[in-house]
Amino acid sequence: MWFIKNNRGFTLVEVLAVILILSIVSTILFSILSSSKETNKKQLENNEQLSELSYVLKLITKDMRKTITYDPNNSTFKNRDGSIQYTYIFDAEKNTITRNNEVIATHIHSFSLTSIGDSISINIESINEHTISTQLSFRSGDGAKDEKKSIK
């Protein structure tokens, strides 16, 4: 008698091997996707923070061009008639910068406006340790003539 062999199926060992290989591959893919998502999230936060720092710097530059003097005692820019035009306040507890009582930046570690002769040195550091600094000079009341920027 001839015995007929049926080779049209998978053995239990083959099925278990495929399941094991698929679970290893899916675990690796999941960890790669999870890591990519975290990296993307951190990068978006960093970009948002740098954008916010640049915005504050742009506002200060714009305000300085509209005014003629800066009072370092209370961080105010003044018009020709001496009226206060713009006031900048850093709240260390809330980590915010306000301009005329309106919050313009959050997550700020330090903020300084330092008067150096007819120039102002601006230094802003975020909680993420990004630092933007620049030095602006008044020119006969119309605004800043010299801008030196550095970003870390």
Coordinates of N, CA and C in Angstrom, one line a residue:
M1 N 0.8 -1.2 0.0 CA 0.0 0.0 0.0 C 0.9 1.2 0.0
W2 N 0.4 2.1 -0.7 CA 1.1 3.4 -0.8 C 0.5 4.4 0.2
F3 N 1.4 5.0 0.9 CA 0.9 6.0 1.9 C 1.0 7.4 1.2
I4 N 0.0 8.1 1.3 CA -0.1 9.4 0.7 C 0.3 10.5 1.8
K5 N 1.4 11.3 1.5 CA 1.8 12.3 2.4 C 1.1 13.6 2.0
N6 N 0.5 14.3 3.0 CA -0.1 15.5 2.7 C 0.8 16.6 3.3
N7 N 1.4 17.4 2.4 CA 2.3 18.5 2.7 C 1.7 19.9 2.5
R8 N 0.4 20.0 2.6 CA -0.3 21.2 2.3 C -0.6 22.0 3.6
G9 N 0.0 21.9 4.7 CA -0.3 22.6 5.9 C 1.0 23.1 6.6
F10 N 0.8 23.8 7.7 CA 1.9 24.3 8.5 C 1.9 23.5 9.8
T11 N 3.1 23.2 10.2 CA 3.2 22.5 11.5 C 3.1 23.6 12.6
L12 N 2.9 23.1 13.8 CA 2.8 24.0 15.0 C 4.0 24.8 15.2
V13 N 5.2 24.1 15.0 CA 6.5 24.8 15.1 C 6.6 26.0 14.1
E14 N 6.2 25.8 12.9 CA 6.3 26.8 11.9 C 5.4 28.0 12.3
V15 N 4.2 27.7 12.7 CA 3.3 28.8 13.1 C 3.8 29.6 14.3
L16 N 4.3 28.9 15.3 CA 4.9 29.6 16.5 C 6.1 30.4 16.1
A17 N 6.9 29.9 15.1 CA 8.1 30.7 14.7 C 7.7 32.0 14.0
V18 N 6.7 31.9 13.2 CA 6.2 33.1 12.5 C 5.6 34.1 13.5
I19 N 4.8 33.6 14.4 CA 4.3 34.5 15.5 C 5.4 35.1 16.3
L20 N 6.4 34.4 16.6 CA 7.5 35.0 17.4 C 8.3 36.0 16.6
I21 N 8.5 35.7 15.3 CA 9.2 36.7 14.4 C 8.4 38.0 14.3
L22 N 7.1 37.8 14.0 CA 6.2 39.0 13.9 C 6.1 39.8 15.1
S23 N 6.1 39.1 16.3 CA 6.0 39.9 17.5 C 7.3 40.7 17.8
I24 N 8.5 40.1 17.4 CA 9.8 40.8 17.6 C 9.8 42.0 16.6
V25 N 9.4 41.8 15.4 CA 9.4 42.9 14.4 C 8.5 44.0 14.8
S26 N 7.3 43.6 15.3 CA 6.3 44.7 15.7 C 6.8 45.4 16.9
T27 N 7.4 44.8 17.8 CA 8.0 45.4 19.0 C 9.0 46.4 18.6
I28 N 9.9 46.1 17.7 CA 10.9 47.0 17.3 C 10.3 48.2 16.5
L29 N 9.4 47.9 15.7 CA 8.7 49.0 15.0 C 8.0 50.0 15.9
F30 N 7.3 49.4 16.9 CA 6.6 50.2 17.9 C 7.6 51.1 18.7
S31 N 8.7 50.6 19.1 CA 9.7 51.4 19.8 C 10.3 52.5 18.9
I32 N 10.5 52.2 17.7 CA 11.0 53.2 16.7 C 10.0 54.3 16.6
L33 N 8.7 53.9 16.4 CA 7.6 54.9 16.2 C 7.4 55.8 17.5
S34 N 7.5 55.1 18.6 CA 7.4 55.8 19.9 C 8.5 56.8 20.1
S35 N 9.7 56.4 19.8 CA 10.9 57.3 19.9 C 10.8 58.4 18.9
S36 N 10.3 58.2 17.7 CA 10.2 59.2 16.7 C 9.1 60.3 17.2
K37 N 8.1 59.8 17.7 CA 7.0 60.7 18.2 C 7.6 61.6 19.3
E38 N 8.3 61.0 20.3 CA 8.9 61.8 21.4 C 9.9 62.9 20.8
T39 N 10.7 62.4 19.9 CA 11.7 63.4 19.3 C 11.0 64.5 18.6
N40 N 9.9 64.2 17.8 CA 9.1 65.2 17.1 C 8.5 66.2 18.1
K41 N 8.0 65.6 19.2 CA 7.3 66.5 20.2 C 8.3 67.5 20.8
K42 N 9.5 67.0 21.2 CA 10.6 67.8 21.7 C 11.0 68.9 20.7
Q43 N 11.2 68.5 19.5 CA 11.6 69.4 18.4 C 10.5 70.5 18.2
L44 N 9.3 70.1 18.2 CA 8.2 71.1 18.1 C 8.2 72.1 19.3
E45 N 8.4 71.6 20.5 CA 8.5 72.5 21.6 C 9.7 73.5 21.5
N46 N 10.8 73.0 21.1 CA 12.0 73.8 20.9 C 11.7 74.9 19.8
N47 N 11.1 74.5 18.7 CA 10.9 75.4 17.7 C 9.9 76.5 18.1
E48 N 8.9 76.1 18.9 CA 7.9 77.0 19.4 C 8.6 78.0 20.4
Q49 N 9.4 77.5 21.2 CA 10.1 78.4 22.2 C 11.0 79.4 21.5
L50 N 11.8 78.9 20.5 CA 12.6 79.8 19.7 C 11.8 80.9 18.9
S51 N 10.7 80.5 18.4 CA 9.8 81.4 17.7 C 9.3 82.4 18.7
E52 N 8.9 82.0 19.9 CA 8.4 83.0 20.9 C 9.5 83.9 21.3
L53 N 10.8 83.4 21.5 CA 11.9 84.3 21.9 C 12.1 85.3 20.7
S54 N 12.1 84.9 19.5 CA 12.3 85.8 18.4 C 11.2 86.8 18.3
Y55 N 10.0 86.4 18.6 CA 8.9 87.4 18.6 C 9.1 88.5 19.6
V56 N 9.5 88.1 20.9 CA 9.8 89.1 21.9 C 10.9 90.1 21.5
L57 N 11.9 89.5 20.9 CA 13.0 90.4 20.4 C 12.6 91.3 19.3
K58 N 11.7 90.8 18.4 CA 11.2 91.6 17.4 C 10.3 92.8 17.9
L59 N 9.5 92.5 18.9 CA 8.6 93.5 19.5 C 9.5 94.6 20.2
I60 N 10.5 94.2 20.9 CA 11.3 95.2 21.6 C 12.0 96.0 20.6
T61 N 12.5 95.4 19.5 CA 13.2 96.2 18.5 C 12.2 97.2 17.8
K62 N 11.0 96.7 17.6 CA 10.0 97.6 17.0 C 9.7 98.8 17.9
D63 N 9.5 98.4 19.2 CA 9.1 99.5 20.2 C 10.3 100.5 20.3
M64 N 11.5 100.0 20.3 CA 12.6 100.9 20.4 C 12.7 101.9 19.3
R65 N 12.4 101.4 18.1 CA 12.4 102.3 16.9 C 11.3 103.4 17.0
K66 N 10.2 103.1 17.7 CA 9.1 104.1 17.8 C 9.4 105.1 18.9
T67 N 10.3 104.9 19.8 CA 10.5 105.7 20.9 C 12.0 106.3 20.9
I68 N 12.3 107.2 21.9 CA 13.6 107.8 21.9 C 14.4 107.5 23.1
T69 N 13.8 107.1 24.2 CA 14.6 106.8 25.4 C 14.2 105.5 26.1
Y70 N 15.1 105.0 26.9 CA 14.7 103.8 27.6 C 15.1 104.1 29.1
D71 N 14.2 103.8 30.0 CA 14.4 104.0 31.4 C 14.7 102.6 32.0
P72 N 15.9 102.3 32.4 CA 16.3 101.0 32.9 C 15.7 100.7 34.3
N73 N 15.3 101.7 35.0 CA 14.8 101.5 36.4 C 13.5 100.7 36.4
N74 N 12.6 101.0 35.4 CA 11.3 100.3 35.3 C 11.1 99.7 34.0
S75 N 12.1 99.5 33.2 CA 12.0 98.8 31.9 C 11.0 99.5 30.9
T76 N 11.0 100.8 30.8 CA 10.0 101.5 29.9 C 10.7 102.2 28.8
F77 N 10.1 102.2 27.7 CA 10.5 103.0 26.5 C 9.6 104.3 26.5
K78 N 10.2 105.4 26.3 CA 9.5 106.7 26.4 C 9.5 107.5 25.1
N79 N 8.4 108.2 24.8 CA 8.3 109.1 23.7 C 9.1 110.4 23.9
R80 N 9.1 111.3 22.9 CA 9.8 112.6 23.0 C 9.2 113.4 24.2
D81 N 7.9 113.3 24.4 CA 7.3 114.1 25.5 C 7.5 113.5 26.8
G82 N 8.2 112.4 26.9 CA 8.4 111.7 28.2 C 7.3 110.8 28.7
S83 N 6.3 110.7 27.9 CA 5.2 109.7 28.2 C 5.7 108.3 28.0
I84 N 5.2 107.4 28.8 CA 5.6 106.0 28.7 C 4.8 105.4 27.6
Q85 N 5.6 104.7 26.7 CA 4.9 104.1 25.6 C 4.8 102.6 25.8
Y86 N 5.9 101.9 26.2 CA 6.0 100.5 26.3 C 6.7 100.1 27.6
T87 N 6.1 99.2 28.4 CA 6.7 98.7 29.6 C 6.9 97.2 29.5
Y88 N 8.1 96.7 29.8 CA 8.3 95.2 29.8 C 8.6 94.8 31.2
I89 N 7.9 93.7 31.7 CA 8.1 93.2 33.0 C 8.3 91.7 32.9
F90 N 9.3 91.2 33.6 CA 9.6 89.7 33.7 C 9.1 89.2 35.0
D91 N 8.2 88.2 35.0 CA 7.7 87.6 36.2 C 8.4 86.3 36.4
A92 N 9.3 86.2 37.4 CA 10.1 85.0 37.6 C 9.3 83.9 38.1
E93 N 8.2 84.2 38.9 CA 7.3 83.1 39.4 C 6.6 82.4 38.3
K94 N 6.0 83.2 37.4 CA 5.2 82.6 36.4 C 6.0 82.3 35.1
N95 N 7.3 82.8 35.1 CA 8.2 82.6 33.9 C 7.6 83.2 32.7
T96 N 7.1 84.5 32.8 CA 6.5 85.2 31.7 C 7.1 86.5 31.5
I97 N 7.0 87.1 30.3 CA 7.3 88.4 30.0 C 6.0 89.1 29.6
T98 N 5.8 90.3 30.2 CA 4.6 91.1 29.8 C 5.0 92.4 29.2
R99 N 4.2 92.8 28.2 CA 4.4 94.1 27.6 C 3.1 94.9 27.8
N100 N 3.2 96.0 28.5 CA 2.0 96.8 28.8 C 0.9 95.9 29.4
N101 N 1.2 95.0 30.4 CA 0.3 94.1 31.1 C -0.3 93.0 30.2
E102 N 0.3 92.8 29.1 CA -0.2 91.7 28.2 C 1.0 90.6 28.1
V103 N 0.7 89.4 28.4 CA 1.7 88.3 28.3 C 2.1 88.1 26.9
I104 N 3.4 88.2 26.6 CA 3.9 88.0 25.2 C 4.8 86.8 25.1
A105 N 5.3 86.3 26.3 CA 6.1 85.1 26.2 C 6.0 84.3 27.5
T106 N 6.0 83.0 27.4 CA 5.9 82.1 28.5 C 7.1 81.2 28.5
H107 N 7.4 80.4 29.6 CA 8.5 79.5 29.7 C 9.8 80.2 29.6
I108 N 9.9 81.4 30.3 CA 11.1 82.2 30.2 C 11.9 82.0 31.5
H109 N 13.2 81.7 31.4 CA 14.0 81.5 32.6 C 14.6 82.8 33.1
S110 N 15.1 83.6 32.2 CA 15.6 85.0 32.5 C 15.4 85.9 31.4
F111 N 15.3 87.2 31.8 CA 15.1 88.3 30.8 C 15.7 89.5 31.4
S112 N 16.5 90.2 30.5 CA 17.2 91.4 31.0 C 17.3 92.4 29.8
L113 N 16.9 93.7 30.2 CA 17.1 94.8 29.3 C 18.1 95.7 30.0
T114 N 19.3 95.8 29.5 CA 20.4 96.6 30.1 C 20.8 97.8 29.3
S115 N 20.8 98.9 29.9 CA 21.1 100.2 29.2 C 22.6 100.3 29.2
I116 N 23.2 100.5 28.0 CA 24.7 100.7 27.9 C 24.9 101.9 27.0
G117 N 25.0 103.1 27.6 CA 25.1 104.3 26.9 C 23.8 104.6 26.1
D118 N 23.9 104.8 24.8 CA 22.7 105.0 24.0 C 22.3 103.7 23.4
S119 N 22.7 102.5 23.9 CA 22.4 101.2 23.4 C 21.6 100.4 24.5
I120 N 21.0 99.4 24.1 CA 20.3 98.5 25.0 C 20.7 97.1 24.7
S121 N 21.2 96.4 25.7 CA 21.5 94.9 25.5 C 20.3 94.1 26.0
I122 N 19.9 93.2 25.2 CA 18.7 92.4 25.5 C 19.2 90.9 25.6
N123 N 18.8 90.3 26.7 CA 19.2 88.9 26.8 C 17.9 88.1 27.3
I124 N 17.5 87.1 26.6 CA 16.3 86.3 26.9 C 16.8 84.8 26.9
E125 N 16.5 84.1 28.0 CA 16.8 82.7 28.1 C 15.5 81.9 28.5
S126 N 15.2 80.9 27.7 CA 14.0 80.1 27.9 C 14.3 79.0 28.9
I127 N 13.3 78.3 29.4 CA 13.5 77.2 30.3 C 14.2 76.1 29.7
N128 N 14.1 76.0 28.3 CA 14.8 74.9 27.6 C 16.3 75.3 27.3
E129 N 16.7 76.4 28.0 CA 18.1 76.8 27.8 C 18.5 77.4 26.5
H130 N 17.5 77.8 25.7 CA 17.7 78.6 24.5 C 18.0 80.0 24.9
T131 N 19.0 80.6 24.3 CA 19.3 82.0 24.6 C 19.3 82.8 23.4
I132 N 18.7 84.0 23.4 CA 18.8 85.0 22.3 C 19.2 86.3 23.0
S133 N 20.2 86.9 22.4 CA 20.7 88.1 22.9 C 21.0 89.0 21.7
T134 N 20.9 90.3 21.9 CA 21.2 91.3 20.9 C 21.5 92.6 21.6
Q135 N 22.1 93.5 20.8 CA 22.3 94.9 21.3 C 21.8 95.9 20.3
L136 N 21.0 96.8 20.7 CA 20.3 97.8 19.8 C 20.8 99.1 20.3
S137 N 20.9 100.0 19.3 CA 21.4 101.4 19.6 C 20.3 102.4 19.1
F138 N 20.0 103.4 19.9 CA 19.1 104.5 19.5 C 19.9 105.3 18.5
R139 N 19.2 105.9 17.5 CA 19.8 106.8 16.6 C 18.8 108.0 16.5
S140 N 19.2 109.1 17.2 CA 18.5 110.3 17.2 C 17.0 110.2 17.2
G141 N 16.5 109.3 18.0 CA 15.1 109.2 18.3 C 14.3 108.4 17.3
D142 N 14.9 108.0 16.2 CA 14.1 107.2 15.2 C 14.2 105.7 15.4
G143 N 15.1 105.2 16.2 CA 15.1 103.8 16.5 C 16.5 103.2 16.5
A144 N 16.6 101.9 16.3 CA 17.8 101.2 16.4 C 18.6 101.3 15.1
K145 N 19.9 101.5 15.3 CA 20.8 101.5 14.1 C 21.7 100.3 14.0
D146 N 21.9 99.7 15.1 CA 22.9 98.6 15.1 C 22.3 97.4 15.7
E147 N 22.2 96.3 15.0 CA 21.6 95.1 15.6 C 22.6 94.0 15.4
K148 N 23.0 93.4 16.6 CA 23.9 92.2 16.6 C 23.1 91.1 17.3
K149 N 22.8 90.1 16.6 CA 22.0 89.0 17.1 C 22.8 87.7 17.3
S150 N 22.6 87.0 18.3 CA 23.2 85.7 18.4 C 22.1 84.7 19.0
I151 N 22.1 83.5 18.5 CA 21.1 82.5 19.0 C 21.9 81.3 19.4
K152 N 21.6 80.8 20.6 CA 22.3 79.5 21.1 C 21.2 78.5 21.1

